[in-house]
CSV table of C-alpha atoms and ligand atoms in Angstrom, one decimal:
chain,number,residue,atom,x,y,z
A,1,MET,CA,-157.4,111.2,-172.1
A,2,ARG,CA,-155.9,108.0,-173.4
A,3,VAL,CA,-158.1,106.1,-176.0
A,4,ILE,CA,-157.0,102.7,-176.3
A,5,LEU,CA,-157.5,99.9,-179.2
A,6,ALA,CA,-159.6,97.1,-178.0
A,7,PRO,CA,-158.5,93.2,-178.6
A,8,MET,CA,-160.7,92.2,-181.2
A,9,GLU,CA,-159.9,88.2,-182.0
A,10,GLY,CA,-160.1,87.7,-186.4
A,11,VAL,CA,-160.5,91.4,-187.1
A,12,VAL,CA,-157.5,93.5,-185.5
A,13,ASP,CA,-154.5,91.8,-186.7
A,14,ALA,CA,-151.1,93.9,-187.4
A,15,LEU,CA,-151.9,95.0,-190.5
A,16,MET,CA,-155.5,96.7,-189.1
A,17,ARG,CA,-153.4,98.0,-186.1
A,18,ASP,CA,-150.9,99.6,-188.8
A,19,ILE,CA,-153.7,101.2,-190.7
A,20,LEU,CA,-155.4,102.2,-187.7
A,21,SER,CA,-152.6,103.8,-185.8
A,22,THR,CA,-151.4,105.4,-189.2
A,23,ILE,CA,-154.7,107.4,-189.0
A,24,ASN,CA,-155.5,108.0,-185.3
A,25,PRO,CA,-153.5,109.3,-182.0
A,26,TYR,CA,-154.2,105.9,-180.2
A,27,ASP,CA,-152.1,105.5,-176.9
A,28,LEU,CA,-152.2,102.1,-176.9
A,29,LEU,CA,-153.4,98.9,-179.2
A,30,VAL,CA,-153.7,95.5,-177.7
A,31,THR,CA,-153.4,92.4,-179.9
A,32,GLU,CA,-155.6,89.2,-180.5
A,33,PHE,CA,-155.3,87.1,-177.5
A,34,VAL,CA,-152.4,84.1,-177.5
A,35,ARG,CA,-153.8,81.1,-176.2
A,36,VAL,CA,-151.8,79.6,-173.6
A,37,VAL,CA,-152.6,76.3,-172.1
A,38,ASP,CA,-149.8,74.3,-170.3
A,39,GLN,CA,-146.6,75.3,-172.1
A,40,LEU,CA,-144.0,78.2,-172.6
A,41,LEU,CA,-145.1,78.9,-176.1
A,42,PRO,CA,-142.0,79.3,-179.1
A,43,GLU,CA,-141.1,83.0,-179.9
A,44,LYS,CA,-142.6,82.4,-183.5
A,45,VAL,CA,-146.1,82.3,-181.7
A,46,PHE,CA,-145.9,85.6,-180.2
A,47,LEU,CA,-143.9,87.3,-183.1
A,48,LYS,CA,-146.7,85.9,-185.9
A,49,LEU,CA,-149.5,87.5,-183.6
A,50,CYS,CA,-147.5,90.7,-183.1
A,51,PRO,CA,-144.6,91.0,-185.6
A,52,GLU,CA,-144.7,94.5,-183.9
A,53,LEU,CA,-142.0,92.9,-181.5
A,54,LEU,CA,-139.8,92.9,-183.9
A,55,ASN,CA,-140.0,97.0,-184.4
A,56,ASN,CA,-139.8,97.6,-180.6
A,57,GLY,CA,-143.4,96.7,-179.7
A,58,ASN,CA,-144.2,99.8,-182.0
A,59,THR,CA,-146.8,99.8,-185.1
A,60,PRO,CA,-144.4,101.4,-188.1
A,61,SER,CA,-146.3,104.7,-187.1
A,62,GLY,CA,-144.9,104.2,-183.6
A,63,THR,CA,-148.1,103.2,-181.3
A,64,PRO,CA,-147.1,101.0,-178.6
A,65,VAL,CA,-148.6,97.5,-178.8
A,66,ARG,CA,-149.3,95.3,-175.8
A,67,VAL,CA,-149.4,91.2,-176.2
A,68,GLN,CA,-152.7,89.7,-174.3
A,69,LEU,CA,-152.5,86.2,-172.9
A,70,LEU,CA,-155.7,83.9,-172.4
A,71,GLY,CA,-154.9,81.0,-170.2
A,72,GLN,CA,-155.9,79.4,-167.0
A,73,GLU,CA,-152.9,78.1,-165.3
A,74,PRO,CA,-150.9,80.5,-163.2
A,75,GLN,CA,-147.5,79.7,-163.4
A,76,CYS,CA,-147.7,79.0,-167.3
A,77,MET,CA,-149.3,82.5,-167.6
A,78,GLY,CA,-146.6,84.3,-165.5
A,79,GLU,CA,-143.8,82.4,-168.0
A,80,ASN,CA,-145.5,83.1,-170.8
A,81,ALA,CA,-146.3,86.9,-170.0
A,82,LEU,CA,-142.3,87.1,-169.3
A,83,ARG,CA,-141.5,86.0,-172.7
A,84,ALA,CA,-144.2,88.8,-174.2
A,85,ILE,CA,-142.0,91.4,-172.1
A,86,GLU,CA,-138.9,90.1,-173.4
A,87,LEU,CA,-139.6,90.4,-176.8
A,88,GLY,CA,-140.5,93.7,-176.7
A,89,SER,CA,-144.5,94.0,-175.8
A,90,HIS,CA,-145.1,97.3,-173.8
A,91,GLY,CA,-146.6,95.5,-171.0
A,92,VAL,CA,-149.0,92.3,-170.9
A,93,ASP,CA,-152.7,91.9,-170.8
A,94,ALA,CA,-154.8,89.1,-169.2
A,95,ASN,CA,-158.0,88.3,-171.0
A,96,PHE,CA,-161.0,87.4,-168.8
A,97,GLY,CA,-163.6,88.1,-170.8
A,98,CYS,CA,-163.7,85.5,-173.8
A,99,PRO,CA,-167.0,84.1,-174.4
A,100,ALA,CA,-166.4,81.5,-177.0
A,101,LYS,CA,-167.6,78.3,-175.8
A,102,ILE,CA,-164.5,76.3,-176.9
A,103,VAL,CA,-162.2,78.8,-174.5
A,104,ASN,CA,-164.6,78.8,-171.7
A,105,ARG,CA,-164.8,75.1,-171.9
A,106,SER,CA,-161.0,74.5,-171.2
A,107,LYS,CA,-161.7,76.8,-168.3
A,108,GLY,CA,-160.6,80.2,-169.8
A,109,GLY,CA,-161.7,83.7,-170.8
A,110,ALA,CA,-164.8,84.6,-169.1
A,111,VAL,CA,-165.3,81.7,-167.3
A,112,LEU,CA,-162.9,82.5,-164.8
A,113,LEU,CA,-165.0,85.2,-163.8
A,114,GLN,CA,-167.0,82.8,-161.3
A,115,TYR,CA,-163.5,82.5,-159.3
A,116,PRO,CA,-162.3,85.4,-158.4
A,117,GLU,CA,-159.4,83.6,-156.7
A,118,SER,CA,-158.3,82.2,-159.9
A,119,VAL,CA,-158.5,85.5,-161.4
A,120,HIS,CA,-156.2,86.7,-158.7
A,121,ASP,CA,-153.7,84.2,-159.1
A,122,ILE,CA,-153.3,84.6,-162.7
A,123,VAL,CA,-152.6,88.2,-162.3
A,124,LYS,CA,-150.5,87.5,-159.3
A,125,ALA,CA,-148.3,85.2,-161.1
A,126,MET,CA,-148.0,87.3,-164.0
A,127,ARG,CA,-146.8,90.2,-162.1
A,128,GLN,CA,-144.5,88.2,-159.9
A,129,ALA,CA,-142.9,87.0,-163.0
A,130,VAL,CA,-142.8,90.3,-164.9
A,131,PRO,CA,-140.2,93.0,-163.7
A,132,LYS,CA,-141.7,95.8,-161.8
A,133,GLU,CA,-141.3,98.4,-164.5
A,134,HIS,CA,-143.2,96.6,-167.1
A,135,ALA,CA,-147.1,97.0,-166.9
A,136,VAL,CA,-149.5,93.8,-166.3
A,137,THR,CA,-152.9,94.5,-166.9
A,138,ALA,CA,-156.2,92.8,-167.2
A,139,LYS,CA,-159.8,92.9,-168.9
A,140,ILE,CA,-162.8,91.5,-167.2
A,141,ARG,CA,-166.4,91.6,-168.2
A,142,LEU,CA,-168.8,92.5,-165.7
A,143,GLY,CA,-169.3,89.1,-164.7
A,144,TYR,CA,-170.0,85.5,-166.4
A,145,GLU,CA,-173.8,84.4,-165.9
A,146,ASP,CA,-174.7,87.5,-163.7
A,147,LYS,CA,-172.9,90.6,-162.3
A,148,SER,CA,-172.8,89.6,-159.0
A,149,LEU,CA,-169.0,89.4,-158.6
A,150,PHE,CA,-167.8,92.2,-160.8
A,151,MET,CA,-166.1,93.8,-157.6
A,152,GLU,CA,-165.0,90.9,-156.6
A,153,ASN,CA,-163.2,90.2,-159.6
A,154,ALA,CA,-162.0,93.6,-159.8
A,155,ILE,CA,-160.4,93.9,-156.3
A,156,ALA,CA,-158.9,90.3,-157.3
A,157,VAL,CA,-157.2,91.8,-160.0
A,158,TYR,CA,-156.1,95.0,-158.0
A,159,GLU,CA,-154.9,93.0,-155.0
A,160,ALA,CA,-152.8,91.1,-157.6
A,161,GLY,CA,-150.6,93.7,-158.3
A,162,ALA,CA,-152.1,94.4,-161.8
A,163,THR,CA,-151.1,98.3,-163.2
A,164,GLU,CA,-154.5,99.0,-164.5
A,165,LEU,CA,-157.9,97.2,-164.9
A,166,ALA,CA,-159.9,97.3,-168.5
A,167,ILE,CA,-163.8,96.3,-167.9
A,168,HIS,CA,-166.2,95.6,-170.8
A,169,ALA,CA,-169.3,96.6,-168.9
A,170,ARG,CA,-171.6,93.6,-169.7
A,171,SER,CA,-171.7,90.1,-168.4
A,172,LYS,CA,-170.6,87.0,-170.3
A,173,VAL,CA,-174.5,86.1,-170.8
A,174,ASP,CA,-175.2,90.0,-171.9
A,175,GLY,CA,-172.9,89.2,-175.2
A,176,TYR,CA,-172.3,92.6,-177.1
A,177,LYS,CA,-176.3,93.6,-176.8
A,178,PRO,CA,-176.9,97.2,-175.7
A,179,PRO,CA,-176.5,98.7,-173.5
A,180,ALA,CA,-173.0,98.8,-172.1
A,181,TYR,CA,-173.6,99.1,-168.2
A,182,TRP,CA,-171.2,101.6,-167.3
A,183,GLU,CA,-172.3,102.5,-164.0
A,184,TYR,CA,-170.7,99.3,-162.7
A,185,ILE,CA,-167.3,100.6,-163.8
A,186,THR,CA,-167.8,103.8,-161.6
A,187,GLU,CA,-168.3,101.9,-158.6
A,188,VAL,CA,-165.1,100.2,-159.4
A,189,ARG,CA,-163.4,103.3,-160.5
A,190,LYS,CA,-164.2,104.8,-156.9
A,191,ARG,CA,-163.3,101.8,-155.3
A,192,LEU,CA,-159.7,101.1,-156.7
A,193,PRO,CA,-156.6,102.9,-156.4
A,194,ILE,CA,-155.2,102.0,-159.9
A,195,PRO,CA,-156.6,103.4,-163.2
A,196,VAL,CA,-159.8,101.7,-164.6
A,197,ILE,CA,-160.1,101.7,-168.4
A,198,ALA,CA,-163.8,101.8,-169.6
A,199,ASN,CA,-164.8,100.0,-172.7
A,200,GLY,CA,-168.1,98.9,-174.0
A,201,GLU,CA,-170.6,100.5,-176.9
A,202,ILE,CA,-168.8,103.5,-177.8
A,203,TRP,CA,-169.6,104.2,-181.4
A,204,ASN,CA,-168.7,108.1,-181.4
A,205,ARG,CA,-167.4,111.2,-180.0
A,206,ASP,CA,-170.6,111.7,-178.0
A,207,ASP,CA,-170.6,107.8,-176.4
A,208,ALA,CA,-167.1,108.6,-175.7
A,209,LYS,CA,-168.0,111.7,-173.7
A,210,ARG,CA,-171.0,110.4,-172.0
A,211,CYS,CA,-169.0,107.4,-170.8
A,212,ILE,CA,-166.0,109.6,-169.3
A,213,ASP,CA,-168.9,111.7,-168.0
A,214,VAL,CA,-170.8,108.5,-166.4
A,215,THR,CA,-167.7,106.5,-165.1
A,216,GLY,CA,-165.0,109.4,-164.4
A,217,CYS,CA,-162.5,107.3,-166.3
A,218,ASP,CA,-159.5,109.3,-168.4
A,219,SER,CA,-159.3,106.2,-170.1
A,220,ILE,CA,-161.4,104.5,-172.5
A,221,MET,CA,-161.0,101.4,-175.0
A,222,ILE,CA,-162.7,101.1,-178.5
A,223,GLY,CA,-163.7,98.0,-180.0
A,224,ARG,CA,-166.0,97.5,-182.7
A,225,GLY,CA,-166.8,101.3,-183.1
A,226,ALA,CA,-163.4,101.7,-183.8
A,227,ILE,CA,-163.6,99.5,-187.1
A,228,SER,CA,-167.2,101.0,-187.8
A,229,LEU,CA,-165.8,104.6,-188.0
A,230,PRO,CA,-161.9,104.2,-189.0
A,231,ASN,CA,-161.1,107.4,-187.1
A,232,LEU,CA,-163.0,107.1,-184.3
A,233,ALA,CA,-160.2,107.7,-181.9
A,234,ASP,CA,-159.3,110.7,-184.0
A,235,THR,CA,-162.6,112.3,-183.6
A,236,ILE,CA,-162.7,111.9,-179.9
A,237,LYS,CA,-159.1,113.2,-179.4
A,238,THR,CA,-159.0,115.9,-181.6
A,239,GLY,CA,-162.9,116.7,-182.8
A,240,ALA,CA,-161.6,115.7,-186.5
A,241,THR,CA,-164.3,114.9,-189.2
A,242,PRO,CA,-165.7,111.6,-189.0
A,243,TYR,CA,-164.6,109.7,-192.2
A,244,THR,CA,-166.8,109.9,-195.3
A,245,TRP,CA,-167.9,106.7,-196.9
A,246,ALA,CA,-165.7,107.3,-199.6
A,247,GLN,CA,-162.8,107.9,-196.9
A,248,THR,CA,-163.9,104.7,-195.1
A,249,LEU,CA,-164.1,102.5,-198.9
A,250,GLY,CA,-160.4,103.8,-200.0
A,251,LEU,CA,-158.9,102.4,-196.5
A,252,MET,CA,-160.7,99.2,-196.9
A,253,LEU,CA,-159.1,98.7,-200.5
A,254,SER,CA,-155.2,99.8,-199.6
A,255,TYR,CA,-156.1,97.3,-196.5
A,256,THR,CA,-156.9,94.5,-199.1
A,257,GLN,CA,-154.3,95.7,-201.6
A,258,ARG,CA,-151.7,95.6,-199.2
A,259,GLU,CA,-152.7,91.9,-197.7
A,260,LEU,CA,-152.6,90.9,-201.5
A,261,ASN,CA,-149.5,92.2,-202.2
A,262,GLY,CA,-147.9,90.9,-199.0
A,263,ARG,CA,-148.5,87.5,-197.3
A,264,LYS,CA,-151.4,85.9,-199.4
A,265,SER,CA,-152.8,84.3,-196.6
A,266,ASP,CA,-156.3,82.5,-197.4
A,267,TYR,CA,-157.9,83.7,-193.8
A,268,TYR,CA,-158.1,87.5,-194.9
A,269,PRO,CA,-161.3,87.4,-196.7
A,270,ALA,CA,-163.0,86.3,-193.8
A,271,ARG,CA,-161.3,89.1,-191.7
A,272,ILE,CA,-162.6,91.9,-194.7
A,273,LYS,CA,-165.7,90.3,-194.7
A,274,GLN,CA,-165.8,90.6,-190.6
A,275,TRP,CA,-165.0,94.4,-190.9
A,276,PHE,CA,-167.9,95.0,-193.0
A,277,THR,CA,-170.4,93.6,-190.7
A,278,TYR,CA,-169.4,96.6,-188.6
A,279,LEU,CA,-169.2,99.0,-191.2
A,280,ASN,CA,-173.1,98.9,-191.7
A,281,ARG,CA,-173.6,100.8,-188.4
A,282,GLN,CA,-171.7,103.7,-189.8
A,283,TYR,CA,-172.5,104.0,-193.8
A,284,PRO,CA,-175.7,102.7,-195.2
A,285,GLU,CA,-173.6,102.2,-198.4
A,286,ALA,CA,-171.7,99.3,-196.7
A,287,ASP,CA,-174.6,96.8,-196.7
A,288,THR,CA,-175.2,96.6,-200.4
A,289,LEU,CA,-172.0,96.3,-200.9
A,290,PHE,CA,-171.4,93.8,-198.0
A,291,ARG,CA,-174.2,91.6,-199.9
A,292,GLU,CA,-172.4,91.6,-202.8
A,293,LEU,CA,-169.0,90.5,-201.1
A,294,ARG,CA,-170.2,87.6,-199.8
A,295,VAL,CA,-170.3,85.4,-202.4
A,296,PHE,CA,-166.6,86.5,-202.9
A,297,LYS,CA,-163.9,84.1,-201.5
A,298,THR,CA,-160.4,85.2,-202.6
A,299,THR,CA,-158.6,88.7,-201.7
A,300,GLU,CA,-158.2,89.2,-205.1
A,301,GLU,CA,-162.0,89.0,-206.1
A,302,ILE,CA,-162.6,91.6,-203.0
A,303,VAL,CA,-160.0,94.2,-204.4
A,304,ALA,CA,-161.9,93.6,-207.7
A,305,VAL,CA,-165.5,94.6,-205.9
A,306,LEU,CA,-164.4,97.4,-203.9
A,307,GLU,CA,-162.0,99.0,-206.5
A,308,ALA,CA,-165.8,98.8,-208.7
A,309,ALA,CA,-167.5,100.3,-205.8
A,310,GLN,CA,-164.6,103.1,-205.6
A,311,ARG,CA,-165.2,104.0,-209.5
A,312,ASN,CA,-168.9,103.9,-209.3
A,313,LEU,CA,-168.4,106.4,-206.6
A,314,ALA,CA,-166.5,108.7,-208.6
A,315,ASP,CA,-168.6,108.9,-211.5
B,1,LIG,C1,-165.0,89.7,-183.1
B,1,LIG,C2,-164.2,90.4,-181.7
B,1,LIG,C3,-163.3,89.9,-181.1
B,1,LIG,C4,-163.0,90.3,-179.8
B,1,LIG,N1,-161.7,89.5,-179.2
B,1,LIG,C5,-161.0,89.7,-178.0
B,1,LIG,C6,-159.9,89.1,-177.9
B,1,LIG,O1,-159.2,88.9,-178.5
B,1,LIG,N2,-159.7,89.9,-176.3
B,1,LIG,C7,-160.5,90.3,-175.6
B,1,LIG,O2,-160.1,90.9,-174.4
B,1,LIG,N3,-161.9,91.0,-175.9
B,1,LIG,C8,-161.9,90.7,-177.1
B,1,LIG,N4,-163.3,91.3,-177.9
B,1,LIG,C9,-164.2,92.1,-176.6
B,1,LIG,C10,-163.5,93.6,-177.2
B,1,LIG,O3,-162.1,93.8,-176.6
B,1,LIG,C11,-164.5,94.5,-176.4
B,1,LIG,O4,-164.5,94.5,-175.0
B,1,LIG,C12,-165.9,94.9,-176.8
B,1,LIG,O5,-166.2,94.4,-178.1
B,1,LIG,C13,-166.8,95.8,-176.4
B,1,LIG,O6,-166.4,96.6,-176.9
B,1,LIG,P1,-166.9,97.7,-178.0
B,1,LIG,O7,-168.2,97.9,-177.3
B,1,LIG,O8,-166.4,99.2,-178.4
B,1,LIG,O9,-167.1,96.6,-179.3
B,1,LIG,C14,-163.9,91.0,-178.8
B,1,LIG,C15,-164.9,91.3,-179.6
B,1,LIG,C16,-165.2,91.1,-180.9
B,1,LIG,C17,-166.6,91.8,-181.5
């Protein structure tokens, strides 16, 4: 069985990938998306989003990373896919699931699921641009406003020559609201000869087992669950004990301290707070801390609050 870390824009960056791949036996990690509009992007754009490219495309603990692209113009997607591969990405992925209004307005992301022929043309251009020994993959939702085109889109990806297909089992309109409609993935998995990766609403080991039972897929992709329980992939793959709140707090502290000692970018507090929004589900203790953290603006302040929480736990 393969467990893949889902791309999560605004949350799963290189530092998070480093931390999560150190404590989990992930098979693959997918980056936040690189937005492709109408030009071949400079190398620095790829390296900023995926610094692992300087390490043969692997995290420091050796887990392969795949760059994800989001765009609507086939030729341009092809050129940028090739660049990602040449820089060392382990395959390249196309995003057809992003629900963001700004992205959809410029005809990228989930809005493309209304036009299976466009999905096909984009993946095909990427496939033709990238040497065949490298994976070209796609990630789709079940549709935009409804799910009527889910199979057409899946077939479009397959016929374009994709290596595999990840499916987030909801439409754009479903947003992130439970349930995930895994049974649609089952239908695609039965129909397509390429591997299908099941994604959506896997929060613990039992969910993973049920998802695999329902879909028959050998590979699953985990997103919010992977940050709400930091060692989720390990619990799924090896039966490891889920992290206690004290362990998770320690991990968050090391994440924020490493950021503080490293790049010191001002977007980090927002990322740390975003992480907290998913922790509540697993740890009731996270809720109080999250409310406390909301007023703090800098990483320094956040580190101080987390250190105090850790001291309280030890008392
Ligand atoms: C904050 C956030 C950011 C996301 N960013 C991306 C992205 O950049 N690319 C993508 O394909 N999906 C993105 N997704 C969707 C996830 O990869 C995943 O499909 C979705 O969260 C469902 O899986 P889950 O129930 O395990 O979270 C994002 C989801 C969230 C919550």
